[in-house]
Amino acid sequence: MFSDGRLCFGGDYNPEQWPASVWAEDVALMRQAGVNLVTVGVFAWSRLEPAPGRYTFDWLDEVLDLLHAGGIRVALATPTASPPPWFSAAHPGALPVTADGVRLHHGSRDTYCAAAPAYRTAALAIAGALADRYAHHPALALWRVHNEYGTTCHCEHTARAFRRWLADRHGDLAALNDAWVTSFWSQHYSDWTQISTPRATQYLANPGQLLDFRRFWSDTLLAAYREQRDLLHAANPAIPVTTNYVLGDWVPVDHARWAGEVDLVAVDHYPSAVDIGAEEQTALVGDLARGWARHGSRHRGDATSAWLLMESAPHQIHTTGRAHTKEPGRMTRHSLAHVARGSQGAMFFQWRAPVGGAERFHSALVPHAGPDSRVFREATALGAALHRLAEVDGQVEAGVALVVDAASGWALRHPGMPSDRLDHQQETAAAHRALWHAGYGCDIVLPGDPLTGYRLLVLPALYLTDDDTAQWVGEYVTGGGHLLATYLSGVADEHARVRLGGYPGALRDLLGVRVEEFHPLAADDQVRLSDGGTGRIWAETLRPTGAQVITAYAGGVLDGQPAITRHRAGSGTAWYVSTRPDDATYRRLLDEAARSAGLTPVCPDAPAGVEAVRRRAAAHGGWLFLFNHTDTPQRVPARGTDLLTATAVDEAVQLPPGGVAVLREH
Ligand code: GAL
């Protein structure tokens, strides 16, 4: 296994940016801070292979030996996310092309086309050379392939590969024409060579083509990962291989489908909000990563759902146009919130802040000020805290399953939808936020995942619903489960073709409603609801066909018409929410749905602003993580031993502002 029995603590270490004289100090400081794992070599291609086929490994030998002597393990990266200038000069045809047909130039990172044979060959060569030299190095704990797969390309290599992928998926052109509804706008294809990637075009592009391109490109990047992985596995099967996932709505990767292909799900998380939104996002990403890990382990057929926070920023939150300095204690809260949700540690970008380069002002454990700094002291305290939590194990307590589907996210963002504000990820985040504030543990699941043990299933705008998914949801509900589905769920099939007969298509009968018309709202518009709340983004003309009306629209053209309904289906219950309720209303609604499904919050007596996450392991009992996200002290009724302070808690934990406790419960 990649860990040394403790939780991992460390981050991206770039010794190639420093003279050798700094390396010994680095290792000494790492030991002082409790660092036990570092990623090395992630952007070091030009230092490792300064000319084609000429390798300079002497410096890396020295660094790995130094780290090993210091007891620090290494996640060795393959540097393939940043080809050297000689590669781009020799292979201009492997530089990426945008949808507008512009070929990008060298000068940043990630300037390659993942479908270009020259790139794939060069990437495999450097990965192979690293494997030959280091696969049995005693410091090696983990291979980290590439960095954040996420680039796209529209060059001719890509177009050819796209056609091959399409032929594989659809079999023949007739099936493709049918799936893409090419009868519309005279787009019928009579030869494969007529099909290109969805390049810039005159007006709205074909939704089927856009969706298949996203799927194809995710598979292409996955193939690039897999060929490196297979080579590294072959060199030493005992060393696990992973790649770090980058998150964001622009990312062309279906992380869930990749999860079975990595030995360890590893995610990078950089919240984009400065306020409590950063904690909400942290909770969501931790739950997502755990969901992917669980899904992946089922796919591989092993029993580990471990995952790792591979990168995070120690002391900054990057928002558009500004870096926000994290308040004291926040780095620890964010890190432990990930650990609470199953991360095997907390890793950072980066170890030491560089003097130059594009990211010279990015956050680091050793900032420009050096180790005599608040950041380094807090990092050292975090290292100690993480090592006190080595015993934490087991499953996160969660009675709610929230469905996430990358393809639905891609399809909802296609042009030509009735609103440009439709967003599966935003709907997922809104539902998760409501559950988080209401105090319920939540697992992220994928369509088709087992639902045993969950009392409530939430579908946040699950736009693409194929027949199997509809059946999966139906069997869950009729078998006694509780469902809450939001607007646009069930509306389209797997090719993004609209299901006829009234929305929400595949789920109409289960939800006991029929929708004939949408009423998308303007950006600054909201609709009033009869329970005093408001709705945004979307509203509908909804006719119950068996469901009971819980909340109606109030005022405007929809005055008095149903907004939220509940339907008894088999021995289960199905709620339908036809708008995006404001946060307080959504929280009340999900609280009611959860309670009526028989659930209680993780820590029912926790005051507002205190987050509670419980882990349970059959052999060991339980651990309760408590986070005070407020700026006042909070008292939380609980019993156990606080592992962070090694003190017994008989009645209640006193959490200072921004404080954390981790109780071993008895
Ligand atoms: C990550 C990336 C790192 C670094 C970091 C800066 O997404 O993997 O290499 O760029 O962002 O925040």
XYZ file of C-alpha atoms and ligand atoms in Angstrom:
678
model
C 0.000 0.000 0.000
C 1.140 3.540 -0.610
C 0.927 4.768 2.979
C 3.389 4.058 5.795
C 0.532 3.197 8.177
C -0.044 6.846 9.038
C -2.122 9.398 7.201
C -0.168 11.008 4.376
C 1.065 14.551 4.718
C 3.132 16.436 2.170
C 2.728 17.745 -1.348
C 4.274 18.569 -4.715
C 8.019 18.898 -4.272
C 9.965 20.488 -7.138
C 13.673 20.126 -6.323
C 14.512 20.864 -9.977
C 13.558 24.489 -9.255
C 16.275 24.781 -6.586
C 20.026 24.366 -6.301
C 21.126 21.112 -4.659
C 22.190 23.092 -1.588
C 18.511 23.602 -0.677
C 17.569 19.889 -0.810
C 19.054 18.916 2.543
C 17.227 21.797 4.220
C 14.030 20.690 2.496
C 14.310 17.205 3.950
C 15.125 18.566 7.410
C 12.090 20.884 7.307
C 9.873 18.080 5.984
C 10.883 15.944 8.945
C 10.205 18.840 11.307
C 6.722 19.288 9.823
C 5.930 15.559 9.864
C 5.853 15.242 6.069
C 5.871 11.580 5.018
C 4.932 11.668 1.291
C 5.960 14.022 -1.521
C 5.217 14.081 -5.249
C 8.437 14.495 -7.209
C 9.095 15.210 -10.864
C 5.639 16.304 -11.979
C 6.895 19.091 -14.280
C 10.499 17.973 -14.653
C 10.505 16.530 -18.190
C 12.989 19.043 -19.631
C 15.361 18.374 -16.723
C 14.997 14.610 -17.007
C 15.278 14.429 -20.788
C 17.037 17.583 -22.025
C 17.282 16.162 -25.562
C 15.350 13.335 -27.218
C 16.420 10.053 -25.626
C 19.177 11.615 -23.475
C 18.270 11.142 -19.835
C 19.780 12.986 -16.861
C 18.709 11.096 -13.782
C 21.667 11.894 -11.525
C 19.889 14.758 -9.722
C 16.728 12.692 -9.235
C 18.812 9.778 -7.889
C 20.255 12.141 -5.306
C 16.855 13.614 -4.355
C 15.183 10.213 -3.951
C 18.093 8.912 -1.884
C 17.972 12.004 0.349
C 14.230 11.644 0.844
C 14.576 7.952 1.576
C 17.307 8.594 4.117
C 14.949 11.097 5.750
C 12.120 8.542 5.963
C 9.997 10.373 3.398
C 8.183 8.345 0.775
C 7.741 9.416 -2.817
C 4.838 9.615 -5.230
C 6.934 9.661 -8.400
C 5.220 11.563 -11.187
C 5.531 11.008 -14.894
C 6.154 14.517 -16.278
C 3.963 14.152 -19.340
C 1.729 17.179 -18.672
C 4.511 19.507 -19.764
C 6.522 18.397 -22.788
C 9.859 20.201 -23.223
C 10.454 22.828 -25.921
C 12.458 20.339 -28.043
C 9.397 18.120 -28.311
C 7.135 20.911 -29.596
C 9.813 22.106 -32.013
C 10.294 18.602 -33.418
C 6.573 17.755 -33.559
C 4.529 20.870 -34.362
C 1.723 18.551 -35.474
C 1.366 17.360 -31.875
C 0.540 20.846 -30.588
C -3.139 21.233 -29.678
C -5.718 22.932 -31.884
C -8.695 24.839 -30.469
C -12.278 24.503 -31.713
C -11.621 27.685 -33.742
C -8.764 25.960 -35.567
C -6.009 27.900 -33.807
C -2.880 25.859 -33.114
C -1.523 26.706 -29.667
C 2.163 27.330 -29.086
C 4.649 26.271 -26.508
C 5.139 28.655 -23.578
C 2.936 27.368 -20.778
C 2.194 23.768 -19.801
C -0.135 21.165 -21.286
C 0.658 22.074 -24.898
C 0.181 18.706 -26.558
C -2.604 16.781 -28.215
C -3.304 13.585 -26.299
C -4.373 11.871 -29.552
C -1.150 12.728 -31.417
C 0.966 9.583 -31.920
C 4.241 11.526 -31.486
C 3.106 12.793 -28.091
C 1.943 9.380 -26.933
C 5.244 7.814 -28.022
C 7.343 10.451 -26.258
C 5.199 10.228 -23.100
C 5.574 6.454 -22.979
C 9.315 6.746 -23.517
C 9.931 9.044 -20.562
C 7.520 7.048 -18.364
C 9.341 3.859 -19.377
C 12.754 5.344 -18.615
C 11.523 6.388 -15.144
C 10.048 2.938 -14.569
C 13.303 1.236 -15.589
C 15.298 3.327 -13.181
C 13.032 3.784 -10.164
C 10.379 1.042 -10.064
C 12.263 -0.676 -7.238
C 13.658 2.395 -5.478
C 12.998 1.999 -1.740
C 11.493 5.505 -1.488
C 8.853 4.775 -4.116
C 5.343 4.471 -2.646
C 3.108 5.487 -5.532
C 3.238 6.423 -9.204
C 1.414 9.599 -10.107
C 0.826 9.614 -13.846
C 0.724 12.997 -15.591
C -0.993 15.934 -13.906
C -4.684 16.698 -14.043
C -5.751 15.205 -17.386
C -8.070 17.844 -18.807
C -6.853 19.358 -22.090
C -8.815 19.088 -25.353
C -7.867 19.250 -29.010
C -9.535 19.481 -32.431
C -6.649 18.548 -34.731
C -6.748 15.924 -37.497
C -5.320 13.216 -35.211
C -8.267 13.846 -32.909
C -10.809 13.857 -35.738
C -9.547 10.480 -37.014
C -9.633 8.983 -33.537
C -13.133 10.414 -33.003
C -14.422 8.661 -36.126
C -12.947 5.359 -34.965
C -14.539 5.802 -31.546
C -17.903 6.653 -33.128
C -17.788 3.584 -35.364
C -17.103 1.505 -32.304
C -19.924 3.067 -30.297
C -22.635 3.209 -32.950
C -21.672 0.336 -35.238
C -22.836 1.967 -38.446
C -23.701 5.377 -39.820
C -27.444 4.667 -39.713
C -27.279 4.244 -35.940
C -25.167 7.377 -35.582
C -27.563 9.414 -37.723
C -30.418 8.165 -35.599
C -28.665 8.914 -32.270
C -27.665 12.411 -33.367
C -31.050 13.138 -35.037
C -29.229 14.324 -38.160
C -32.535 14.627 -39.999
C -32.553 18.052 -38.348
C -30.847 20.795 -40.406
C -29.780 18.449 -43.185
C -26.924 16.899 -41.220
C -27.333 13.317 -42.455
C -23.868 11.724 -42.793
C -23.276 9.390 -45.732
C -19.581 8.727 -45.103
C -17.495 8.604 -41.914
C -14.965 11.070 -43.330
C -17.648 13.770 -43.303
C -17.634 13.772 -39.490
C -15.303 16.102 -37.632
C -14.876 17.073 -34.011
C -17.365 19.781 -32.972
C -15.314 22.671 -34.301
C -16.495 26.281 -34.319
C -19.512 26.458 -36.600
C -22.062 28.958 -37.858
C -24.802 28.480 -35.287
C -25.854 25.878 -32.701
C -23.928 22.604 -32.921
C -25.528 19.170 -32.917
C -26.164 18.092 -29.274
C -25.476 14.408 -30.006
C -22.141 15.255 -31.621
C -21.144 17.475 -28.684
C -22.073 14.809 -26.156
C -20.265 12.010 -27.981
C -17.188 14.208 -28.364
C -17.043 14.717 -24.586
C -17.378 10.983 -24.012
C -14.801 10.189 -26.679
C -12.289 12.653 -25.315
C -12.639 11.324 -21.775
C -11.936 7.846 -23.187
C -8.946 9.165 -25.177
C -7.343 10.748 -22.119
C -8.081 7.553 -20.212
C -6.305 5.505 -22.890
C -3.264 7.799 -22.559
C -3.309 7.223 -18.801
C -3.803 3.472 -19.128
C -0.842 2.876 -21.392
C 1.451 4.601 -18.888
C -0.201 2.751 -16.013
C 0.271 -0.640 -17.655
C 3.929 0.049 -18.248
C 4.452 1.136 -14.630
C 2.523 -1.857 -13.273
C 4.619 -4.187 -15.388
C 7.825 -2.687 -13.984
C 6.742 -3.409 -10.389
C 3.224 -4.705 -9.704
C 3.563 -3.864 -5.996
C 3.531 -0.102 -6.576
C 0.055 1.421 -6.996
C -0.576 3.834 -9.853
C -2.858 6.845 -9.925
C -3.420 10.215 -11.547
C -4.699 13.338 -9.835
C -8.204 14.395 -10.873
C -8.820 18.053 -11.616
C -12.321 19.288 -10.808
C -14.380 21.909 -12.571
C -17.266 22.143 -14.994
C -14.833 22.572 -17.933
C -13.120 19.239 -17.285
C -13.669 16.797 -20.178
C -13.167 13.731 -18.001
C -15.778 11.385 -16.569
C -13.970 10.747 -13.296
C -16.392 8.067 -12.199
C -15.637 5.962 -15.285
C -11.923 6.381 -14.614
C -12.215 5.297 -10.985
C -11.941 1.587 -11.748
C -8.713 2.220 -13.688
C -6.712 3.886 -10.913
C -5.390 2.009 -7.901
C -6.259 5.007 -5.756
C -8.657 7.861 -6.488
C -6.662 11.070 -6.027
C -8.267 14.507 -6.289
C -6.982 18.056 -6.275
C -9.247 20.491 -4.511
C -9.100 24.248 -4.675
C -12.304 25.837 -3.371
C -13.410 28.896 -5.301
C -15.498 30.541 -2.569
C -14.081 32.605 0.242
C -16.975 32.431 2.711
C -18.650 29.298 4.147
C -18.936 28.230 0.512
C -15.330 26.958 0.785
C -16.393 24.527 3.525
C -19.498 23.504 1.560
C -17.333 22.789 -1.488
C -14.825 20.869 0.625
C -17.589 18.619 1.959
C -18.957 18.014 -1.532
C -15.563 17.158 -3.015
C -14.772 14.787 -0.146
C -18.074 13.003 -0.717
C -17.507 12.939 -4.491
C -14.033 11.457 -4.159
C -15.308 8.796 -1.770
C -18.164 7.991 -4.142
C -15.759 7.595 -7.072
C -13.459 5.442 -4.941
C -16.324 3.164 -3.891
C -17.583 2.932 -7.452
C -14.055 2.190 -8.703
C -13.362 -0.500 -6.149
C -16.564 -2.269 -7.145
C -15.478 -2.104 -10.760
C -12.021 -3.525 -9.956
C -13.517 -6.086 -7.617
C -11.446 -5.171 -4.561
C -12.692 -3.912 -1.243
C -10.751 -0.685 -0.851
C -12.498 2.619 -1.216
C -9.489 4.627 -0.080
C -8.836 7.950 -1.771
C -6.363 10.762 -1.329
C -6.514 14.537 -1.358
C -3.498 14.907 -3.653
C -3.360 18.700 -3.892
C -4.836 21.617 -1.996
C -3.623 25.122 -1.239
C -2.152 25.635 2.226
C -2.954 29.274 2.803
C -4.821 30.756 -0.136
C -8.185 30.489 -1.819
C -7.959 31.576 -5.445
C -11.016 33.439 -6.632
C -11.359 35.212 -9.963
C -8.838 38.014 -9.957
C -7.675 37.655 -6.357
C -5.994 35.267 -3.928
C -7.669 35.260 -0.532
C -5.454 34.454 2.457
C -6.942 31.615 4.492
C -7.677 32.545 8.065
C -5.666 30.797 10.836
C -7.016 27.282 11.371
C -8.706 27.010 8.000
C -6.013 24.902 6.368
C -6.447 22.392 9.191
C -10.251 22.458 8.983
C -10.232 21.879 5.246
C -7.661 19.079 5.518
C -9.431 17.245 8.337
C -12.814 17.633 6.617
C -11.328 15.608 3.750
C -9.864 13.057 6.175
C -13.267 12.769 7.869
C -14.685 11.774 4.477
C -12.117 9.081 3.882
C -9.034 10.799 2.479
C -5.883 8.917 3.425
C -4.213 12.204 4.273
C -3.778 15.804 3.196
C -1.390 16.712 0.410
C -0.648 20.182 -0.868
C 0.459 22.154 -3.849
C 3.221 22.886 -3.050
C 6.117 22.306 -0.699
C 8.220 25.426 -1.332
C 7.187 28.651 -3.103
C 9.385 29.246 -6.190
C 11.210 32.473 -6.975
C 9.856 32.637 -10.507
C 7.634 30.920 -13.013
C 3.964 31.427 -13.700
C 2.849 30.271 -10.247
C 5.451 32.150 -8.170
C 2.769 33.512 -5.846
C 0.848 30.278 -5.361
C 0.400 28.933 -1.883
C 3.163 26.771 -0.333
C 3.894 25.005 2.953
C 7.225 26.845 2.989
C 6.221 30.309 1.754
C 8.555 32.995 0.394
C 9.008 34.167 3.994
C 10.583 30.796 4.825
C 9.902 28.450 7.743
C 9.694 31.291 10.260
C 6.110 31.939 9.244
C 2.550 31.374 10.380
C 1.962 29.034 7.452
C 4.860 26.720 8.230
C 3.955 26.650 11.931
C 0.369 25.750 11.059
C 1.611 23.115 8.612
C 3.752 21.590 11.353
C 0.769 21.510 13.725
C -1.339 19.904 10.984
C 1.339 17.254 10.407
C 1.220 16.376 14.110
C -2.601 16.338 14.117
C -2.754 14.022 11.100
C -0.372 11.548 12.698
C -2.630 11.416 15.786
C -5.500 10.232 13.578
C -3.856 7.117 12.149
C -6.433 4.829 13.823
C -9.440 6.407 12.073
C -10.998 3.909 9.712
C -14.289 2.606 8.408
C -17.243 3.896 6.489
C -18.704 7.390 6.604
C -22.215 7.320 8.057
C -24.591 8.294 5.248
C -28.265 7.525 4.769
C -28.723 9.703 1.689
C -27.477 8.870 -1.807
C -27.016 11.759 -4.239
C -26.681 10.831 -7.909
C -23.973 12.497 -9.995
C -23.590 11.882 -13.718
C -20.913 13.643 -15.775
C -22.734 13.108 -19.076
C -25.881 14.809 -17.757
C -23.685 17.754 -16.813
C -22.213 17.906 -20.330
C -25.600 17.577 -22.024
C -27.272 20.281 -19.934
C -24.632 22.788 -20.929
C -25.280 22.355 -24.638
C -26.428 25.436 -26.488
C -30.066 25.463 -27.484
C -31.418 24.485 -24.077
C -34.353 26.598 -22.853
C -32.057 28.340 -20.366
C -28.299 28.894 -20.288
C -28.301 28.476 -16.514
C -28.985 24.744 -16.424
C -26.206 22.990 -14.620
C -26.165 19.471 -13.186
C -23.105 20.274 -11.068
C -24.754 23.379 -9.617
C -27.907 21.368 -8.897
C -25.777 18.684 -7.240
C -24.006 21.323 -5.166
C -27.314 22.930 -4.138
C -28.778 19.611 -2.954
C -25.548 18.681 -1.185
C -25.349 22.098 0.488
C -28.911 21.719 1.775
C -28.144 18.248 3.172
C -24.852 19.470 4.662
C -26.503 22.373 6.479
C -29.282 20.081 7.670
C -26.607 17.753 9.093
C -27.154 14.556 7.053
C -24.353 12.307 5.889
C -24.466 11.854 2.131
C -22.856 9.429 -0.300
C -22.404 10.260 -3.962
C -23.537 7.400 -6.194
C -23.693 6.739 -9.911
C -26.686 5.487 -11.818
C -26.810 1.729 -11.305
C -24.792 1.659 -8.058
C -26.246 -0.519 -5.268
C -28.662 1.437 -3.066
C -28.922 -0.938 -0.124
C -28.792 0.989 3.138
C -29.851 4.342 1.712
C -33.208 5.697 2.833
C -33.297 8.673 0.479
C -32.145 8.998 -3.129
C -31.706 12.470 -4.639
C -31.616 13.106 -8.407
C -30.408 16.655 -9.090
C -31.380 17.394 -12.714
C -30.425 13.913 -13.913
C -31.172 14.957 -17.470
C -29.883 11.877 -19.311
C -31.854 8.908 -18.037
C -31.515 5.726 -20.037
C -33.947 2.851 -19.629
C -31.679 1.004 -17.187
C -31.390 4.060 -14.967
C -35.148 4.607 -15.019
C -35.623 0.977 -13.992
C -32.979 1.305 -11.250
C -34.745 4.326 -9.753
C -38.160 2.720 -10.160
C -37.172 -0.485 -8.363
C -35.622 1.491 -5.527
C -38.800 3.503 -4.947
C -41.382 0.790 -5.427
C -39.303 -1.366 -3.088
C -39.811 1.166 -0.298
C -37.162 3.826 -0.945
C -37.683 7.580 -0.825
C -36.779 9.651 -3.873
C -36.439 13.372 -4.425
C -35.994 14.342 -8.094
C -35.532 17.873 -9.340
C -36.594 19.490 -12.596
C -35.214 18.164 -15.897
C -34.486 14.719 -14.441
C -35.599 11.930 -16.750
C -36.194 14.252 -19.701
C -33.733 12.840 -22.262
C -32.289 9.440 -23.220
C -28.573 8.546 -23.327
C -28.164 10.310 -26.696
C -29.774 13.504 -25.331
C -32.937 12.859 -27.379
C -36.057 14.168 -25.665
C -38.487 11.543 -24.369
C -41.979 12.209 -25.659
C -45.362 12.303 -23.926
C -44.626 14.977 -21.326
C -41.745 15.692 -18.980
C -40.128 14.346 -16.821
C -40.051 11.620 -19.422
C -38.687 8.411 -17.991
C -39.747 9.276 -14.423
C -43.223 10.679 -15.142
C -45.235 7.756 -13.790
C -43.004 7.183 -10.800
C -43.284 10.825 -9.767
C -47.008 10.968 -10.545
C -46.735 14.241 -12.458
C -46.865 15.406 -16.047
C -45.204 18.588 -17.223
C -46.292 20.207 -20.464
C -44.444 23.518 -20.389
C -41.298 25.020 -18.950
C -41.018 28.545 -17.590
C -37.275 29.276 -17.415
C -36.630 32.323 -15.268
C -34.469 35.317 -16.092
C -31.163 35.624 -14.240
C -32.482 38.065 -11.653
C -35.992 36.567 -11.501
C -37.523 34.447 -8.798
C -40.931 32.892 -8.215
C -42.675 32.917 -4.863
C -43.725 29.644 -3.288
C -46.770 29.062 -1.077
C -44.579 28.013 1.879
C -42.929 31.452 1.971
C -39.834 30.378 0.033
C -38.752 31.282 -3.472
C -37.629 29.438 -6.581
C -35.000 30.452 -9.110
C -33.704 29.401 -12.539
C -36.681 27.284 -13.547
C -40.430 26.760 -13.121
C -42.950 24.509 -14.846
C -46.599 23.956 -15.603
C -47.081 20.732 -13.736
C -50.156 18.543 -13.566
C -50.347 15.887 -10.814
C -51.336 12.476 -12.181
C -51.438 10.838 -8.761
C -49.020 12.997 -6.754
C -50.097 15.200 -3.881
C -49.266 18.916 -4.053
C -46.985 19.958 -1.179
C -46.099 23.494 -2.276
C -47.620 25.683 -4.976
C -46.335 28.644 -6.945
C -47.636 31.935 -5.535
C -48.219 34.921 -7.822
C -47.442 35.427 -11.491
C -48.660 33.233 -14.331
C -48.192 30.042 -12.324
C -50.144 31.292 -9.299
C -51.705 28.366 -7.415
C -50.159 25.687 -9.629
C -48.088 22.845 -8.143
C -44.359 23.468 -7.543
C -43.381 20.582 -5.251
C -45.240 17.277 -5.142
C -45.089 13.926 -3.367
C -46.253 10.628 -4.775
C -46.759 7.243 -3.198
C -45.323 4.667 -5.636
C -45.375 0.996 -4.627
C -44.166 1.008 -1.038
C -42.012 4.081 -1.556
C -42.336 7.835 -1.878
C -41.271 10.104 -4.738
C -40.928 13.890 -4.364
C -40.690 16.173 -7.374
C -39.254 19.688 -7.187
C -39.971 21.741 -10.298
C -37.813 24.773 -9.446
C -34.565 25.503 -7.583
C -35.702 26.435 -4.064
C -33.720 29.069 -2.164
C -31.154 27.550 0.228
C -33.291 27.776 3.394
C -36.336 26.281 1.668
C -34.264 23.512 0.073
C -32.732 22.695 3.436
C -36.192 22.465 5.091
C -37.483 20.357 2.225
C -34.609 17.863 2.294
C -34.801 17.755 6.084
C -38.475 16.833 5.815
C -37.824 14.258 3.088
C -34.986 12.729 5.131
C -36.959 12.632 8.370
C -39.977 11.097 6.711
C -37.595 8.482 5.284
C -36.576 7.662 8.872
C -33.209 9.456 8.934
C -31.741 11.664 11.648
C -28.837 14.120 11.359
C -25.362 12.795 12.256
C -25.234 14.876 15.413
C -28.775 16.141 16.068
C -27.676 18.428 18.924
C -24.870 20.157 17.018
C -25.393 23.927 16.964
C -25.742 25.770 13.645
C -22.355 26.213 11.970
C -20.915 23.017 13.468
C -20.339 20.216 10.978
C -20.391 16.591 12.140
C -19.102 13.559 10.221
C -19.084 10.063 11.688
C -16.930 7.143 10.591
C -17.796 3.625 11.683
C -15.733 0.446 11.500
C -17.153 -2.824 12.758
C -13.978 -3.784 14.608
C -13.106 -0.435 16.130
C -16.312 1.470 16.902
C -16.756 4.996 15.678
C -15.089 8.365 15.300
C -16.950 11.650 15.334
C -15.354 14.619 13.554
C -16.685 18.014 14.692
C -15.832 21.261 12.909
C -16.717 24.682 14.235
C -17.116 26.868 11.150
C -18.274 29.859 13.193
C -16.217 32.618 14.808
C -17.642 31.995 18.273
C -16.977 29.098 20.710
C -19.458 26.217 20.404
C -20.494 23.473 22.800
C -21.461 20.126 21.268
C -22.964 17.362 23.432
C -20.800 14.258 22.774
C -18.758 11.619 24.598
C -15.461 9.935 23.861
C -11.753 10.712 23.663
C -10.553 13.634 21.602
C -7.640 12.233 19.608
C -6.287 15.685 18.777
C -5.848 16.714 22.423
C -5.796 13.226 23.993
C -8.459 14.279 26.509
C -11.587 12.492 27.677
C -14.910 14.123 26.843
C -17.689 13.144 29.271
C -20.564 15.386 28.304
C -19.695 17.923 25.673
C -16.876 19.185 23.479
C -15.965 22.838 23.730
C -14.893 23.910 20.265
C -13.023 27.208 19.948
C -13.862 29.428 16.939
C -12.668 27.545 13.850
C -11.765 24.538 16.043
C -11.884 20.799 15.286
C -12.310 17.758 17.535
C -12.050 14.089 16.552
C -13.678 11.867 19.155
C -13.112 8.152 19.443
C -16.607 7.211 20.544
C -17.212 4.455 23.059
C -3.307 22.532 -9.718
C -2.128 21.954 -10.483
C -0.824 22.404 -9.856
C -0.850 23.891 -9.668
C -2.011 24.260 -8.800
C -2.076 25.732 -8.504
O -4.498 22.406 -10.408
O -2.144 20.547 -10.490
O 0.241 22.043 -10.700
O -0.951 24.519 -10.907
O -3.206 23.879 -9.462
O -3.171 26.075 -7.724
